[in-house]
Coordinates of C-alpha atoms in Angstrom, one line a residue:
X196 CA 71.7 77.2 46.2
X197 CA 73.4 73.9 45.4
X198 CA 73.5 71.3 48.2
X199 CA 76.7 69.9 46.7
X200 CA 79.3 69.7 49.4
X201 CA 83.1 69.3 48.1
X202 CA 86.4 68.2 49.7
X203 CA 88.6 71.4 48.5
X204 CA 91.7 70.3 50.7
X205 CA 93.3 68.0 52.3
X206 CA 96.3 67.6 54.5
X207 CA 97.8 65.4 57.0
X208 CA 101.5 65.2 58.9
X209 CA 103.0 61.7 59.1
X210 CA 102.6 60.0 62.3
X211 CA 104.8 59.4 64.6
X212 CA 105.0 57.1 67.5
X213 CA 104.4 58.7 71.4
X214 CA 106.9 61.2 72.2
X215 CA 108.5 61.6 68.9
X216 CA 106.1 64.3 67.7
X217 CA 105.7 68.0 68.3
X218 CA 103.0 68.7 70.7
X219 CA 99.2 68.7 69.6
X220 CA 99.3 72.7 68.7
X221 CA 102.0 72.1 66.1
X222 CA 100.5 69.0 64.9
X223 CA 97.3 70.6 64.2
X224 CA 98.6 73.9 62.7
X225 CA 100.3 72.4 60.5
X226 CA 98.0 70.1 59.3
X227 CA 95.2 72.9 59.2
X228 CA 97.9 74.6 57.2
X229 CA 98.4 72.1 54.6
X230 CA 94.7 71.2 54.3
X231 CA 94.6 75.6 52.8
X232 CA 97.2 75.4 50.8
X233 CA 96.2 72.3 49.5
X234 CA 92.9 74.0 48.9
X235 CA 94.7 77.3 47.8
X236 CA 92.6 79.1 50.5
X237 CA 93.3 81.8 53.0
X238 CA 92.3 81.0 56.8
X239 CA 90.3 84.3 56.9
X240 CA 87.8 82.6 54.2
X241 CA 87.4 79.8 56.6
X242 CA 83.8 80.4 58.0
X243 CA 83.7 77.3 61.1
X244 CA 85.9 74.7 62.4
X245 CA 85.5 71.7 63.8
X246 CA 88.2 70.4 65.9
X247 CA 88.1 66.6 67.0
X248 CA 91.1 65.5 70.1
X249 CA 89.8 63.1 72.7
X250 CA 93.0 63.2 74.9
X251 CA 93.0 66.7 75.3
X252 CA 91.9 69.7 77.9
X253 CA 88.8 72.2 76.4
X254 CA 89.5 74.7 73.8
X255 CA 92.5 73.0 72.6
X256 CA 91.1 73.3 69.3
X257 CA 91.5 77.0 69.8
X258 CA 95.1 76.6 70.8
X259 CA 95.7 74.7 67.6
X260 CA 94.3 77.3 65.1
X261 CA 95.4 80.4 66.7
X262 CA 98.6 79.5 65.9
X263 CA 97.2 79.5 61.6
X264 CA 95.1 82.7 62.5
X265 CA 92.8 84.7 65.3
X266 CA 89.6 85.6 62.8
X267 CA 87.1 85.0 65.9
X268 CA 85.2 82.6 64.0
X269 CA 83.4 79.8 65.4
X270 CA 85.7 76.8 66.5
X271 CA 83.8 73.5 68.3
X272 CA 85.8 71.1 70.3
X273 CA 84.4 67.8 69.1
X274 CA 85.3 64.3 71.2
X275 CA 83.9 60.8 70.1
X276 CA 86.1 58.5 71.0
X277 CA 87.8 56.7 67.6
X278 CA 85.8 58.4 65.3
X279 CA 86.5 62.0 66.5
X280 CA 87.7 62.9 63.4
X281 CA 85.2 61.9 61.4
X282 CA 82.7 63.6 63.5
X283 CA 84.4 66.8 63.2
X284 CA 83.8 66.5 59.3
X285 CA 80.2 65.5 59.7
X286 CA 79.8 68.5 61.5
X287 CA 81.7 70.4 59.3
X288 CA 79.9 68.9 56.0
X289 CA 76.6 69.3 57.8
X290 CA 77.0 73.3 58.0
X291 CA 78.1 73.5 54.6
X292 CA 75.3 71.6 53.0
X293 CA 72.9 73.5 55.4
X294 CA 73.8 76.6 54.2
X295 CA 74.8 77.8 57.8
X296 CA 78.1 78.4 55.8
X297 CA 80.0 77.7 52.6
X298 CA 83.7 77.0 54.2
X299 CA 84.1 75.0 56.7
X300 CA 87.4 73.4 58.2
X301 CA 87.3 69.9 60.0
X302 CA 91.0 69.2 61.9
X303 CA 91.8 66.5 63.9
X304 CA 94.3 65.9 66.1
X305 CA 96.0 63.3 69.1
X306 CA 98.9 63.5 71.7
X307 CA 98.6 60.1 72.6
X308 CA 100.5 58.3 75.6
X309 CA 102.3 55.1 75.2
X310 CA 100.6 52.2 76.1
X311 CA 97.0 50.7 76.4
X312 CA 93.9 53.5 76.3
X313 CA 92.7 54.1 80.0
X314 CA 90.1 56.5 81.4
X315 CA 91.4 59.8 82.4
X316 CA 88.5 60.4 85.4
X317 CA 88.8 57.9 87.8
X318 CA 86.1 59.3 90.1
X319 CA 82.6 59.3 87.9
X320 CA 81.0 57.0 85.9
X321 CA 82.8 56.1 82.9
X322 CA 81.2 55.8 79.4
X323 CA 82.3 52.3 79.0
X324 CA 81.0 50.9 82.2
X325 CA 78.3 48.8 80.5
X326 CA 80.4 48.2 77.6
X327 CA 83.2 46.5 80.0
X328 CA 80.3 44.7 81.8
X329 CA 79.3 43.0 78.9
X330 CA 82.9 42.2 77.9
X331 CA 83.6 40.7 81.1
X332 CA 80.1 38.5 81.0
X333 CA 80.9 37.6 77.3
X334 CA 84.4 36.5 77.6
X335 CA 85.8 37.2 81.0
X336 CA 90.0 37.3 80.9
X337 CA 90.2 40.1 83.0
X338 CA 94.2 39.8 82.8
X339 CA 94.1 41.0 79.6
X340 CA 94.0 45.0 77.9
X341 CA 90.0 46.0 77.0
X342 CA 90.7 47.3 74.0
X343 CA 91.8 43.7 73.0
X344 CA 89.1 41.9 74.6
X345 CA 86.2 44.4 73.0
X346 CA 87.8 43.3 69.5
X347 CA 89.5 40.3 70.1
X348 CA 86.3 38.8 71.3
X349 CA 84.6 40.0 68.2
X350 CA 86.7 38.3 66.1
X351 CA 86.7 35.2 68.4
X352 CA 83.0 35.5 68.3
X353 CA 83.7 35.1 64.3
X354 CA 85.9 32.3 64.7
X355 CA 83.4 30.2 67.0
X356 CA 80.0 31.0 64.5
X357 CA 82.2 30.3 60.9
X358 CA 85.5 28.5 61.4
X359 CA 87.6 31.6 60.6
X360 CA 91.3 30.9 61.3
X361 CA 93.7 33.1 63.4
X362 CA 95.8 33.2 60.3
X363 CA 92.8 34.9 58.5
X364 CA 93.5 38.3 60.5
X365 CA 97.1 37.6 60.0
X366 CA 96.8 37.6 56.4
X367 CA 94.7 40.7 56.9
X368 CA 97.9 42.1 58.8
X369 CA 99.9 41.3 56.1
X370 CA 98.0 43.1 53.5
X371 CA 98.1 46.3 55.6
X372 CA 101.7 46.1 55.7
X373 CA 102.3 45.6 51.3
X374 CA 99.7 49.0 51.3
X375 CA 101.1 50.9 53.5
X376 CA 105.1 50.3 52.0
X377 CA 104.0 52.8 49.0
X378 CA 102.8 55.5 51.6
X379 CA 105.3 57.8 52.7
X380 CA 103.2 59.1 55.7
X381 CA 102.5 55.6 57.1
X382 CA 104.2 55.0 60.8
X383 CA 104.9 51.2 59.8
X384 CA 106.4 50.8 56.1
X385 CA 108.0 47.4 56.2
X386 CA 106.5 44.5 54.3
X387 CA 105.3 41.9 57.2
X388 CA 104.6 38.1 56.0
X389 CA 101.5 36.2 57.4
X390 CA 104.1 33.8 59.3
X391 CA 105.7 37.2 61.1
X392 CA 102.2 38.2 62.1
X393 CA 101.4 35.1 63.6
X394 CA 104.8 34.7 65.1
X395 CA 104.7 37.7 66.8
X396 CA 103.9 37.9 70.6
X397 CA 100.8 36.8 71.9
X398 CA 98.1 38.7 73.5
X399 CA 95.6 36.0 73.6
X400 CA 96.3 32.7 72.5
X401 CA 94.7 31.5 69.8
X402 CA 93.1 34.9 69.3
X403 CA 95.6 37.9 69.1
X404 CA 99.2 38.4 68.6
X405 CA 100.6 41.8 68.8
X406 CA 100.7 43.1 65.2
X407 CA 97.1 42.4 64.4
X408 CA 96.9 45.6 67.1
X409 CA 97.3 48.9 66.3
X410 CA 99.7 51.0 67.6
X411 CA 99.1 54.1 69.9
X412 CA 100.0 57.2 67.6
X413 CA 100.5 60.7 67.5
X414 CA 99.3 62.8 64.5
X415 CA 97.2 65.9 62.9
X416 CA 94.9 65.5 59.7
X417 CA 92.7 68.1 57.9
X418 CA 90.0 68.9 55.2
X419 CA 88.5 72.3 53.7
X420 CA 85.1 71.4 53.0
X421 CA 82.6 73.8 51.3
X422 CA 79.9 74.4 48.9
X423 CA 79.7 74.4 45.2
X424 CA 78.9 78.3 45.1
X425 CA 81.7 79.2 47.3
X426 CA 84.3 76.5 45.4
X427 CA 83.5 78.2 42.0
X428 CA 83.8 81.9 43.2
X429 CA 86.9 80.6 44.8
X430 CA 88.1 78.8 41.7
X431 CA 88.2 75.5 44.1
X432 CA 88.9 72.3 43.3
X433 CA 85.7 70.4 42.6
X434 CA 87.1 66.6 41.9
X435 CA 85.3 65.0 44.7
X436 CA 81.8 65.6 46.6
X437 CA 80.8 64.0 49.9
X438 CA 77.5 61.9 47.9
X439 CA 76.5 60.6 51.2
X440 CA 77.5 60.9 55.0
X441 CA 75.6 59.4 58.2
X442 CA 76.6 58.8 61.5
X443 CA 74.5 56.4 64.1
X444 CA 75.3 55.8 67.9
X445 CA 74.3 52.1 69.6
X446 CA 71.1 50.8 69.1
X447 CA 69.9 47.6 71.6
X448 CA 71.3 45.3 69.9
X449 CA 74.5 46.5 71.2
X450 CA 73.9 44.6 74.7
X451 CA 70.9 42.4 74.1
X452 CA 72.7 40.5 71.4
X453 CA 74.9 39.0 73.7
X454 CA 77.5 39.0 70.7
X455 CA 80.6 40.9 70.7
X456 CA 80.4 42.0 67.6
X457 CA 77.7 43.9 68.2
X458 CA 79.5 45.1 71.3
X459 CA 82.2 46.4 68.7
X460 CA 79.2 48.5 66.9
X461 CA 78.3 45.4 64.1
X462 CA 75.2 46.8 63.9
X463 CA 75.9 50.2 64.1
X464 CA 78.3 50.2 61.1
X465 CA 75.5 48.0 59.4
X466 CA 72.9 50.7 59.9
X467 CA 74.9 53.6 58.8
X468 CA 76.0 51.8 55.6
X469 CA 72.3 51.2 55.1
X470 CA 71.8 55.1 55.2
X471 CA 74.5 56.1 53.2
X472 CA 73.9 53.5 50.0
X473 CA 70.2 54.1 50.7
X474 CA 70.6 57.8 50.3
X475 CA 73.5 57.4 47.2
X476 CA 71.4 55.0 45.5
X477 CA 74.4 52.7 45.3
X478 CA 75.5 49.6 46.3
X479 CA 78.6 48.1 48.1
X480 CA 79.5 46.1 44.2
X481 CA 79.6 49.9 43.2
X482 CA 82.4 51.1 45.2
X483 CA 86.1 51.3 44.4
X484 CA 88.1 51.8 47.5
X485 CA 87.3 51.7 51.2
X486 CA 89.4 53.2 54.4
X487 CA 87.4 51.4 56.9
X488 CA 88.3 51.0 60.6
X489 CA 91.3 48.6 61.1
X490 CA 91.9 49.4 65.0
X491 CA 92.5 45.5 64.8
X492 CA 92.9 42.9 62.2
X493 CA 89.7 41.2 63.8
X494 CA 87.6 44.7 63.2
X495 CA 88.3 44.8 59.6
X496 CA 87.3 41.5 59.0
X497 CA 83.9 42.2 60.7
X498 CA 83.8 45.3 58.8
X499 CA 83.8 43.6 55.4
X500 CA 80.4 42.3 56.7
X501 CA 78.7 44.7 58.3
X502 CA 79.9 47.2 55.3
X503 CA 78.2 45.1 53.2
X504 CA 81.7 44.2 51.0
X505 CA 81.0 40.4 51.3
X506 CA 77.9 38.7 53.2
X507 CA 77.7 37.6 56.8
X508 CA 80.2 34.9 57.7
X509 CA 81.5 35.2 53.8
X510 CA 84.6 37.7 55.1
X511 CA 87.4 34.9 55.4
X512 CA 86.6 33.6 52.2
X513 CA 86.9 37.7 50.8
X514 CA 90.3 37.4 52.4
X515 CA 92.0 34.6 50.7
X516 CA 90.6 35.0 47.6
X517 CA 92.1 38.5 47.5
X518 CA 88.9 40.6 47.3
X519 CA 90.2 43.4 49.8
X520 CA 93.4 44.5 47.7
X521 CA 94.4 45.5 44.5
X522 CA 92.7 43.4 41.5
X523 CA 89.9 41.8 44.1
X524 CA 86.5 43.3 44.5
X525 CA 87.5 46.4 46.1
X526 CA 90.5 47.6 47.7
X527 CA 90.3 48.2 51.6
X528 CA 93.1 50.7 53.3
X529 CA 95.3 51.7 50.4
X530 CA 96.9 53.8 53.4
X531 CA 97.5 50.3 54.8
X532 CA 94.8 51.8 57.5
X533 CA 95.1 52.4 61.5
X534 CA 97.4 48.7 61.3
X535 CA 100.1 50.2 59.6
X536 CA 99.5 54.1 59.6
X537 CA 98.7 54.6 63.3
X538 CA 95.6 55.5 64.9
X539 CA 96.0 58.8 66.3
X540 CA 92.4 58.9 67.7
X541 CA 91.1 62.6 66.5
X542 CA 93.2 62.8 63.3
X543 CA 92.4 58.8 62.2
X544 CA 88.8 60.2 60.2
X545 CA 90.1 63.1 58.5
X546 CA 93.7 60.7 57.4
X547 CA 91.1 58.3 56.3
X548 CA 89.3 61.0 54.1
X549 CA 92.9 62.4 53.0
X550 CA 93.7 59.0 51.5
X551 CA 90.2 58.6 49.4
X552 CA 90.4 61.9 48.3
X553 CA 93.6 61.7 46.9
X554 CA 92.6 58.4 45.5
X555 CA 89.8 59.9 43.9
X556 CA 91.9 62.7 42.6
X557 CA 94.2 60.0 40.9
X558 CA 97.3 61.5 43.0
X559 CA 97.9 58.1 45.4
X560 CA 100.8 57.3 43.5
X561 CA 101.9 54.2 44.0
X562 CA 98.5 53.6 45.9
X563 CA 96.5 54.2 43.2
X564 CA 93.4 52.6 42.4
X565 CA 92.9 52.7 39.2
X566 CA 89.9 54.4 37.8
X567 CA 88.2 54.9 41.3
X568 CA 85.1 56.7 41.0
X569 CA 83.0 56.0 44.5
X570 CA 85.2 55.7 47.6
X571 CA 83.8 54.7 50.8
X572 CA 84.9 55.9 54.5
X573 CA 83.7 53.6 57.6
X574 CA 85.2 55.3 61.0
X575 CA 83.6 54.2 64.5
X576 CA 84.2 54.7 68.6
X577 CA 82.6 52.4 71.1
X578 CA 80.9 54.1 73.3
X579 CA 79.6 54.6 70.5
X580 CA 79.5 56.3 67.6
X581 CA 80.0 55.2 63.9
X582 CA 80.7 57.5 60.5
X583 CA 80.0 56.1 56.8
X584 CA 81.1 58.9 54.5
X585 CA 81.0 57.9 50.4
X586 CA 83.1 60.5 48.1
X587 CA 82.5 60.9 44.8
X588 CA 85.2 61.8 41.9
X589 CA 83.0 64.9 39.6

């Protein structure tokens, strides 16, 4: 048996902001739904799911597919924080290529609140107790969100080691915005200048202003993954394989750096990068395109690094020479990424491997990059867990 494993289908809904959505059973059924028919497959030949939600009671990935069909098949609730989604594919991908099955469905989806992430169990430990500790030891300003302390103290942590300017992630911002104008299922389509971006509010000076965030989003994605028996006897698309996939959690480098950026999952990313080019015996000059994890303009920027895009402390120079877009090195979020698109947290992975595989297709339309052969997917959660995924077009 061939330990190919193919993306067949994909589907996402657009996202919408909090409380301008249907609720999370809709959401997901109808991305589920679009993911088949993308895939021209019936439910009943779906062998497993994998359904990824982190703001969610159990079994609501049950809820969400009973509503596309009741074949009693295995469905796992999956919940890793940002990178839901893509766990529920590595889950998914790691049946397939097991041979445990040869069709498996990974959805995702959120039904997010408005407003800054918060824990939902007030009265047990939380996950991010050490994580916060750290935060508050590395850069204190307790006044301010988490979320924006975690990454805007990576990216200040940037700043202090290499000089990189606050309009750096602006310009980062910016670029987001142009992408995401020719994609019509981005939340944000409007072109945003640099001198907007850094105009904007301020949620820390000289660190953050308000559009290098993203937004808190509400959204369903899907893919049909399966195995290269099962997509010929199914007369499946073949156009794009998974080459490579790994996922890591935090290592100690995480708190006995003393660096946010490895707070943030630097290393993390780094390692699972590692595994994945190890294992494609590729390189990061080899690849095309890259949806990589833009929860902030400061995280990207880290990402170029610890992706392996540009060297350590070389990612402000990648940004204004125009490395990260079209007719640079490599384009980064044709989708114009969780800045511009929203970051529904359990949909975000499977959106991200929506995008590269209809890049790799050659259907992105006006997103196309031309001539992409190797796209690479970059998808992480504090807490932590981090997913490198590399598609290849057949």
């Amino acid at each position: 048996m061939s330990s190919n494993v193919y993306i067949s289908g994909v589907g996402m809904i657009p996202f919408a902001k909090p409380g301008k959505h249907a609720p999370y059973n809709e959401m997901g059924a109808q991305a589920a739904r679009i993911a088949l028919a993308d895939a021209g497959l019936g439910y009943e030949r779906v062998q497993q799911a994998y359904v990824g939600y982190v703001y969610g009671d159990s079994t609501a990935g049950q809820r969400a597919l009973y509503e596309v069909g009741m074949s009693g098949i295995p469905i796992v609730n999956v919940n890793n924080n940002c990178s839901t989604g893509s766990s529920a594919l590595f889950l998914a991908r790691q049946a397939v290529q097991s041979g445990a099955v040869d069709c498996a469905l990974a959805l995702g989806f959120e039904h997010m609140n408005p407003g800054a992430l918060g824990a939902v169990f007030a009265d047990r430990p939380s996950p991010f107790d050490r994580f916060d500790q750290a935060t508050e030891e590395l850069v204190g300003h307790g006044e301010i969100p988490l979320a924006l302390r975690y990454f805007g103290g990576a990216g200040l942590a940037h700043m202090q080691q290499y000089g990189t300017k606050l309009s750096t992630f602006a310009n980062i911002r910016a670029k987001a915005s142009r992408h995401a104008a020719n994609n019509p299922v981005a939340l944000f389509r409007s072109i945003i200048t640099e001198d907007e971006v850094m105009a904007a509010p301020v949620m820390w000076p000289g660190v953050m202003t308000r559009l290098m965030a993203c937004p808190p989003t509400c959204g369903a994605a899907a893919a049909i993954v399966c195995s290269e028996d099962f997509a010929q006897r199914h007369n499946l698309d073949r156009s794009v394989r998974v080459k490579a996939q790994a996922m890591t959690t935090d290592g100690p480098a995480t708190f006995a750096a003393r660096d946010m950026r490895e707070v943030v999952g630097f290393s993390m990313a780094k390692e699972a990068a590692r595994r994945v080019y190890e294992s494609a015996g590729v390189g990061p000059q080899d690849i095309d395109v890259v949806e990589l994890h833009d929860c902030f303009a400061h995280n990207e920027l880290i990402s170029y690094e610890s992706l392996g895009l540009c060297p350590e402390g070389g990612a402000e120079k990648f940004v204004l020479d125009g490395d990260n877009t079209y007719g640079g090195a490599v384009v980064t979020n044709p989708s114009g990424g969780l800045l511009s698109k929203g970051h529904p947290l359990g949909a975000t992975g499977l959106a991200q491997c929506t995008e590269l595989v209809q890049q790799l297709r050659g259907t992105a339309q006006a997103r196309q990059v031309q001539g992409a052969r190797l796209a690479l997917q970059h998808n992480l959660g504090l807490g932590g867990a981090c997913v490198v995924t590399l598609y290849e077009r057949v």
